[in-house]
Amino acid sequence: MNYRDSSLTCAAPGPSSVRRAAKGTIIYRQNDPAAFRFEVVSGVVRTSYLFMDGRRQLTGFFFAGEAFGVEQGLYRTSAEVVSDGAEFRRFSWGDKDEDERALNQALELVENSILLLGRRTALSRMAAFLLDVRARTGEGGCIHLPMSQADMADFLGLTVETVSRSFSQLVRQRLITRLETHLVRFLDLGRLGALAGTEFEEA
Amino acid sequence: MNYRDSSLTCAAPGPSSVRRAAKGTIIYRQNDPAAFRFEVVSGVVRTSYLFMDGRRQLTGFFFAGEAFGVEQGLYRTSAEVVSDGAEFRRFSWGDKDEDERALNQALELVENSILLLGRRTALSRMAAFLLDVRARTGEGGCIHLPMSQADMADFLGLTVETVSRSFSQLVRQRLITRLETHLVRFLDLGRLGALAGTEFEEA
DNA sequence: CGCGGAATTGAACTTTTTCAAATTGAGTGG
DNA sequence: CCACTCAATTTGAAAAAGTTCAATTCCGCG
């Protein structure tokens, strides 16, 4: 029952009501005219770029309150719903102040992503990623990671195997535990931060 | 005679006259109040983030016509002059249209950087980087790369040794030649594009 | 209960890093 | 203009990290 609701792609204009969508829903596609900008209300959305050689690069995950699709001309990436029943809002351009706010937020998010990718080792990248999600979702001891490990891999520039092994290693070192498949509990934020390179400080 | 002119950091407000600066000049520092945004007039500027563990991540190179320092609050990175005698212009915030244009450009540049970093192999990243510089500087058969290989390494997430070896390899495969230390001539844009993953098409 | 995608693990292989050393190059002072 | 010095680049060899390929195991879902 996946990828049903993709009629949403580039729907007719309208006011910014909240819409809810199933996992896998495509919100817009790479190279579609960028008619709207968006904001996540709840759940998680991802944006991805498809290379001509078939490889996929995720350019970002977006959590509640975060703007995505903040682009001019054509969308440079596709946007898809990651967590089932995610809600998001669509905005037309025109409110200069709001537009600028969204742009600033988008810019900050993507610059932050560059810093994530700069981490040298897989373990360090994973640690930084987990702390980043924690900081952005405002959660404390636990975070919910609705995306697949394949998504994390394509975001972090690793393979799924390496992502899996990194998780195992973090668990083995008792920095995290995994309550459910997609629920991570932090056991030692200090050491995790050190691993990440300590640019994210503990709360 | 390096790093002399750093008095420029956060200079007094004023109209956007062009200023010229020596290589190494610091235009602003990470965590300075982000009072202005900038635009390169000629030459090259780099922005970099310093991690607490001492590692450095370059977040971008900026060429003529490109905006940098487009941030709110505090600068998240430092900006330094790469090419000797580079010129840039300083802008105050307030012209909504211009602000938005700068934001859009900055966002596009940094998203593009993410795609660069997504390349799996060192050779592919180098190829993509060279083609990116070519596309952005409007140069054709040759590009000028005033930055050190250490800079490229910190930008691409590689070591200087790997950058050097990648260059050698590209030369050995006759995809490029090196006229001078920092001047590269393209010999086979097609194959170079294929190496890069072919998202940059030949001119 | 069984199917199929997702995650995990192992082992061989490849790439990149690391450490060390040699070479080149640019800028300085004589 | 040349010699000198220090930084940048290049190259080699060994070690480490990540990928690839293959095989299992785990889990959600019908």
mmCIF file with all atom_site columns, N, CA and C (backbone and C1' of nucleotides) in Angstrom, chain A residues 120-122 157-159 161-162 165 181, chain D residues 17-22 27-30:
data_model
loop_
_atom_site.group_PDB
_atom_site.id
_atom_site.type_symbol
_atom_site.label_atom_id
_atom_site.label_alt_id
_atom_site.label_comp_id
_atom_site.label_asym_id
_atom_site.label_entity_id
_atom_site.label_seq_id
_atom_site.pdbx_PDB_ins_code
_atom_site.Cartn_x
_atom_site.Cartn_y
_atom_site.Cartn_z
_atom_site.occupancy
_atom_site.B_iso_or_equiv
_atom_site.pdbx_formal_charge
_atom_site.auth_seq_id
_atom_site.auth_comp_id
_atom_site.auth_asym_id
_atom_site.auth_atom_id
_atom_site.pdbx_PDB_model_num
ATOM 1   N N     . ARG A 1 120 ? 35.173 12.423  9.514  1.00 0.00 ? 120 ARG A N     1
ATOM 2   C CA    . ARG A 1 120 ? 36.012 11.470  8.799  1.00 0.00 ? 120 ARG A CA    1
ATOM 3   C C     . ARG A 1 120 ? 35.495 10.027  8.852  1.00 0.00 ? 120 ARG A C     1
ATOM 4   N N     . THR A 1 121 ? 35.216 9.515   10.031 1.00 0.00 ? 121 THR A N     1
ATOM 5   C CA    . THR A 1 121 ? 34.885 8.097   10.119 1.00 0.00 ? 121 THR A CA    1
ATOM 6   C C     . THR A 1 121 ? 33.380 7.881   10.147 1.00 0.00 ? 121 THR A C     1
ATOM 7   N N     . ALA A 1 122 ? 33.003 6.676   9.800  1.00 0.00 ? 122 ALA A N     1
ATOM 8   C CA    . ALA A 1 122 ? 31.594 6.313   9.777  1.00 0.00 ? 122 ALA A CA    1
ATOM 9   C C     . ALA A 1 122 ? 30.994 6.454   11.175 1.00 0.00 ? 122 ALA A C     1
ATOM 10  N N     . GLY A 1 157 ? 26.428 9.205   3.173  1.00 0.00 ? 157 GLY A N     1
ATOM 11  C CA    . GLY A 1 157 ? 27.458 8.796   2.227  1.00 0.00 ? 157 GLY A CA    1
ATOM 12  C C     . GLY A 1 157 ? 28.141 7.506   2.625  1.00 0.00 ? 157 GLY A C     1
ATOM 13  N N     . LEU A 1 158 ? 27.357 6.580   3.165  1.00 0.00 ? 158 LEU A N     1
ATOM 14  C CA    . LEU A 1 158 ? 27.887 5.287   3.578  1.00 0.00 ? 158 LEU A CA    1
ATOM 15  C C     . LEU A 1 158 ? 27.032 4.189   2.950  1.00 0.00 ? 158 LEU A C     1
ATOM 16  N N     . THR A 1 159 ? 27.419 2.951   3.172  1.00 0.00 ? 159 THR A N     1
ATOM 17  C CA    . THR A 1 159 ? 26.581 1.845   2.719  1.00 0.00 ? 159 THR A CA    1
ATOM 18  C C     . THR A 1 159 ? 25.687 1.408   3.869  1.00 0.00 ? 159 THR A C     1
ATOM 19  N N     . GLU A 1 161 ? 25.404 -1.470  5.066  1.00 0.00 ? 161 GLU A N     1
ATOM 20  C CA    . GLU A 1 161 ? 26.176 -2.358  5.949  1.00 0.00 ? 161 GLU A CA    1
ATOM 21  C C     . GLU A 1 161 ? 26.977 -1.551  6.954  1.00 0.00 ? 161 GLU A C     1
ATOM 22  N N     . THR A 1 162 ? 27.598 -0.495  6.492  1.00 0.00 ? 162 THR A N     1
ATOM 23  C CA    . THR A 1 162 ? 28.404 0.324   7.398  1.00 0.00 ? 162 THR A CA    1
ATOM 24  C C     . THR A 1 162 ? 27.523 1.004   8.437  1.00 0.00 ? 162 THR A C     1
ATOM 25  N N     . ARG A 1 165 ? 26.637 -1.661  10.957 1.00 0.00 ? 165 ARG A N     1
ATOM 26  C CA    . ARG A 1 165 ? 27.794 -1.966  11.808 1.00 0.00 ? 165 ARG A CA    1
ATOM 27  C C     . ARG A 1 165 ? 28.077 -0.831  12.781 1.00 0.00 ? 165 ARG A C     1
ATOM 28  N N     . THR A 1 181 ? 13.092 -1.039  16.828 1.00 0.00 ? 181 THR A N     1
ATOM 29  C CA    . THR A 1 181 ? 13.899 -0.912  15.622 1.00 0.00 ? 181 THR A CA    1
ATOM 30  C C     . THR A 1 181 ? 14.257 0.548   15.348 1.00 0.00 ? 181 THR A C     1
ATOM 31  P P     . DA  D 2 17  ? 40.516 2.225   12.091 1.00 0.00 ? 17  DA  D P     1
ATOM 32  O "O5'" . DA  D 2 17  ? 39.565 2.510   10.840 1.00 0.00 ? 17  DA  D "O5'" 1
ATOM 33  C "C5'" . DA  D 2 17  ? 39.829 3.633   10.014 1.00 0.00 ? 17  DA  D "C5'" 1
ATOM 34  C "C4'" . DA  D 2 17  ? 38.964 3.557   8.777  1.00 0.00 ? 17  DA  D "C4'" 1
ATOM 35  C "C3'" . DA  D 2 17  ? 37.539 3.123   9.080  1.00 0.00 ? 17  DA  D "C3'" 1
ATOM 36  O "O3'" . DA  D 2 17  ? 36.654 4.094   8.537  1.00 0.00 ? 17  DA  D "O3'" 1
ATOM 37  C "C1'" . DA  D 2 17  ? 38.478 1.796   7.337  1.00 0.00 ? 17  DA  D "C1'" 1
ATOM 38  P P     . DG  D 2 18  ? 35.116 3.881   8.504  1.00 0.00 ? 18  DG  D P     1
ATOM 39  O "O5'" . DG  D 2 18  ? 34.910 3.249   7.058  1.00 0.00 ? 18  DG  D "O5'" 1
ATOM 40  C "C5'" . DG  D 2 18  ? 35.189 4.062   5.928  1.00 0.00 ? 18  DG  D "C5'" 1
ATOM 41  C "C4'" . DG  D 2 18  ? 34.818 3.329   4.659  1.00 0.00 ? 18  DG  D "C4'" 1
ATOM 42  C "C3'" . DG  D 2 18  ? 33.368 2.884   4.603  1.00 0.00 ? 18  DG  D "C3'" 1
ATOM 43  O "O3'" . DG  D 2 18  ? 32.815 3.382   3.392  1.00 0.00 ? 18  DG  D "O3'" 1
ATOM 44  C "C1'" . DG  D 2 18  ? 34.830 1.045   4.194  1.00 0.00 ? 18  DG  D "C1'" 1
ATOM 45  P P     . DT  D 2 19  ? 31.400 2.879   2.868  1.00 0.00 ? 19  DT  D P     1
ATOM 46  O "O5'" . DT  D 2 19  ? 31.763 1.694   1.860  1.00 0.00 ? 19  DT  D "O5'" 1
ATOM 47  C "C5'" . DT  D 2 19  ? 32.670 1.976   0.812  1.00 0.00 ? 19  DT  D "C5'" 1
ATOM 48  C "C4'" . DT  D 2 19  ? 32.835 0.749   -0.072 1.00 0.00 ? 19  DT  D "C4'" 1
ATOM 49  C "C3'" . DT  D 2 19  ? 31.520 0.181   -0.622 1.00 0.00 ? 19  DT  D "C3'" 1
ATOM 50  O "O3'" . DT  D 2 19  ? 31.683 0.017   -2.019 1.00 0.00 ? 19  DT  D "O3'" 1
ATOM 51  C "C1'" . DT  D 2 19  ? 32.776 -1.528  0.454  1.00 0.00 ? 19  DT  D "C1'" 1
ATOM 52  P P     . DT  D 2 20  ? 30.466 -0.370  -2.958 1.00 0.00 ? 20  DT  D P     1
ATOM 53  O "O5'" . DT  D 2 20  ? 30.602 -1.949  -3.113 1.00 0.00 ? 20  DT  D "O5'" 1
ATOM 54  C "C5'" . DT  D 2 20  ? 31.843 -2.485  -3.554 1.00 0.00 ? 20  DT  D "C5'" 1
ATOM 55  C "C4'" . DT  D 2 20  ? 31.815 -3.994  -3.447 1.00 0.00 ? 20  DT  D "C4'" 1
ATOM 56  C "C3'" . DT  D 2 20  ? 30.509 -4.655  -3.901 1.00 0.00 ? 20  DT  D "C3'" 1
ATOM 57  O "O3'" . DT  D 2 20  ? 30.837 -5.596  -4.917 1.00 0.00 ? 20  DT  D "O3'" 1
ATOM 58  C "C1'" . DT  D 2 20  ? 31.229 -5.522  -1.802 1.00 0.00 ? 20  DT  D "C1'" 1
ATOM 59  P P     . DC  D 2 21  ? 29.693 -6.252  -5.823 1.00 0.00 ? 21  DC  D P     1
ATOM 60  O "O5'" . DC  D 2 21  ? 29.574 -7.697  -5.148 1.00 0.00 ? 21  DC  D "O5'" 1
ATOM 61  C "C5'" . DC  D 2 21  ? 30.759 -8.442  -4.889 1.00 0.00 ? 21  DC  D "C5'" 1
ATOM 62  C "C4'" . DC  D 2 21  ? 30.448 -9.668  -4.070 1.00 0.00 ? 21  DC  D "C4'" 1
ATOM 63  C "C3'" . DC  D 2 21  ? 29.099 -10.328 -4.399 1.00 0.00 ? 21  DC  D "C3'" 1
ATOM 64  O "O3'" . DC  D 2 21  ? 29.307 -11.719 -4.466 1.00 0.00 ? 21  DC  D "O3'" 1
ATOM 65  C "C1'" . DC  D 2 21  ? 29.256 -9.905  -2.093 1.00 0.00 ? 21  DC  D "C1'" 1
ATOM 66  P P     . DA  D 2 22  ? 28.122 -12.707 -4.929 1.00 0.00 ? 22  DA  D P     1
ATOM 67  O "O5'" . DA  D 2 22  ? 27.840 -13.535 -3.598 1.00 0.00 ? 22  DA  D "O5'" 1
ATOM 68  C "C5'" . DA  D 2 22  ? 28.887 -13.745 -2.688 1.00 0.00 ? 22  DA  D "C5'" 1
ATOM 69  C "C4'" . DA  D 2 22  ? 28.383 -14.459 -1.447 1.00 0.00 ? 22  DA  D "C4'" 1
ATOM 70  C "C3'" . DA  D 2 22  ? 27.026 -15.139 -1.602 1.00 0.00 ? 22  DA  D "C3'" 1
ATOM 71  O "O3'" . DA  D 2 22  ? 27.070 -16.403 -0.970 1.00 0.00 ? 22  DA  D "O3'" 1
ATOM 72  C "C1'" . DA  D 2 22  ? 26.940 -13.595 0.170  1.00 0.00 ? 22  DA  D "C1'" 1
ATOM 73  P P     . DC  D 2 27  ? 13.718 -8.543  15.951 1.00 0.00 ? 27  DC  D P     1
ATOM 74  O "O5'" . DC  D 2 27  ? 12.591 -7.897  15.047 1.00 0.00 ? 27  DC  D "O5'" 1
ATOM 75  C "C5'" . DC  D 2 27  ? 12.905 -7.548  13.736 1.00 0.00 ? 27  DC  D "C5'" 1
ATOM 76  C "C4'" . DC  D 2 27  ? 11.766 -6.842  13.047 1.00 0.00 ? 27  DC  D "C4'" 1
ATOM 77  C "C3'" . DC  D 2 27  ? 10.427 -6.841  13.759 1.00 0.00 ? 27  DC  D "C3'" 1
ATOM 78  O "O3'" . DC  D 2 27  ? 9.802  -5.602  13.479 1.00 0.00 ? 27  DC  D "O3'" 1
ATOM 79  C "C1'" . DC  D 2 27  ? 10.246 -8.069  11.730 1.00 0.00 ? 27  DC  D "C1'" 1
ATOM 80  P P     . DG  D 2 28  ? 8.427  -5.252  14.216 1.00 0.00 ? 28  DG  D P     1
ATOM 81  O "O5'" . DG  D 2 28  ? 7.512  -4.900  12.960 1.00 0.00 ? 28  DG  D "O5'" 1
ATOM 82  C "C5'" . DG  D 2 28  ? 8.045  -4.078  11.924 1.00 0.00 ? 28  DG  D "C5'" 1
ATOM 83  C "C4'" . DG  D 2 28  ? 7.179  -4.191  10.686 1.00 0.00 ? 28  DG  D "C4'" 1
ATOM 84  C "C3'" . DG  D 2 28  ? 5.684  -4.010  10.947 1.00 0.00 ? 28  DG  D "C3'" 1
ATOM 85  O "O3'" . DG  D 2 28  ? 5.139  -3.291  9.841  1.00 0.00 ? 28  DG  D "O3'" 1
ATOM 86  C "C1'" . DG  D 2 28  ? 6.055  -6.161  10.043 1.00 0.00 ? 28  DG  D "C1'" 1
ATOM 87  P P     . DC  D 2 29  ? 3.639  -2.823  9.822  1.00 0.00 ? 29  DC  D P     1
ATOM 88  O "O5'" . DC  D 2 29  ? 2.941  -3.883  8.845  1.00 0.00 ? 29  DC  D "O5'" 1
ATOM 89  C "C5'" . DC  D 2 29  ? 3.662  -4.360  7.712  1.00 0.00 ? 29  DC  D "C5'" 1
ATOM 90  C "C4'" . DC  D 2 29  ? 2.812  -5.338  6.955  1.00 0.00 ? 29  DC  D "C4'" 1
ATOM 91  C "C3'" . DC  D 2 29  ? 1.323  -5.279  7.283  1.00 0.00 ? 29  DC  D "C3'" 1
ATOM 92  O "O3'" . DC  D 2 29  ? 0.586  -5.408  6.096  1.00 0.00 ? 29  DC  D "O3'" 1
ATOM 93  C "C1'" . DC  D 2 29  ? 2.147  -7.461  7.657  1.00 0.00 ? 29  DC  D "C1'" 1
ATOM 94  P P     . DG  D 2 30  ? -0.949 -5.203  6.104  1.00 0.00 ? 30  DG  D P     1
ATOM 95  O "O5'" . DG  D 2 30  ? -1.457 -6.478  5.309  1.00 0.00 ? 30  DG  D "O5'" 1
ATOM 96  C "C5'" . DG  D 2 30  ? -1.048 -6.651  3.955  1.00 0.00 ? 30  DG  D "C5'" 1
ATOM 97  C "C4'" . DG  D 2 30  ? -1.032 -8.125  3.608  1.00 0.00 ? 30  DG  D "C4'" 1
ATOM 98  C "C3'" . DG  D 2 30  ? -2.431 -8.734  3.515  1.00 0.00 ? 30  DG  D "C3'" 1
ATOM 99  O "O3'" . DG  D 2 30  ? -2.473 -9.615  2.406  1.00 0.00 ? 30  DG  D "O3'" 1
ATOM 100 C "C1'" . DG  D 2 30  ? -1.143 -9.939  5.100  1.00 0.00 ? 30  DG  D "C1'" 1
#
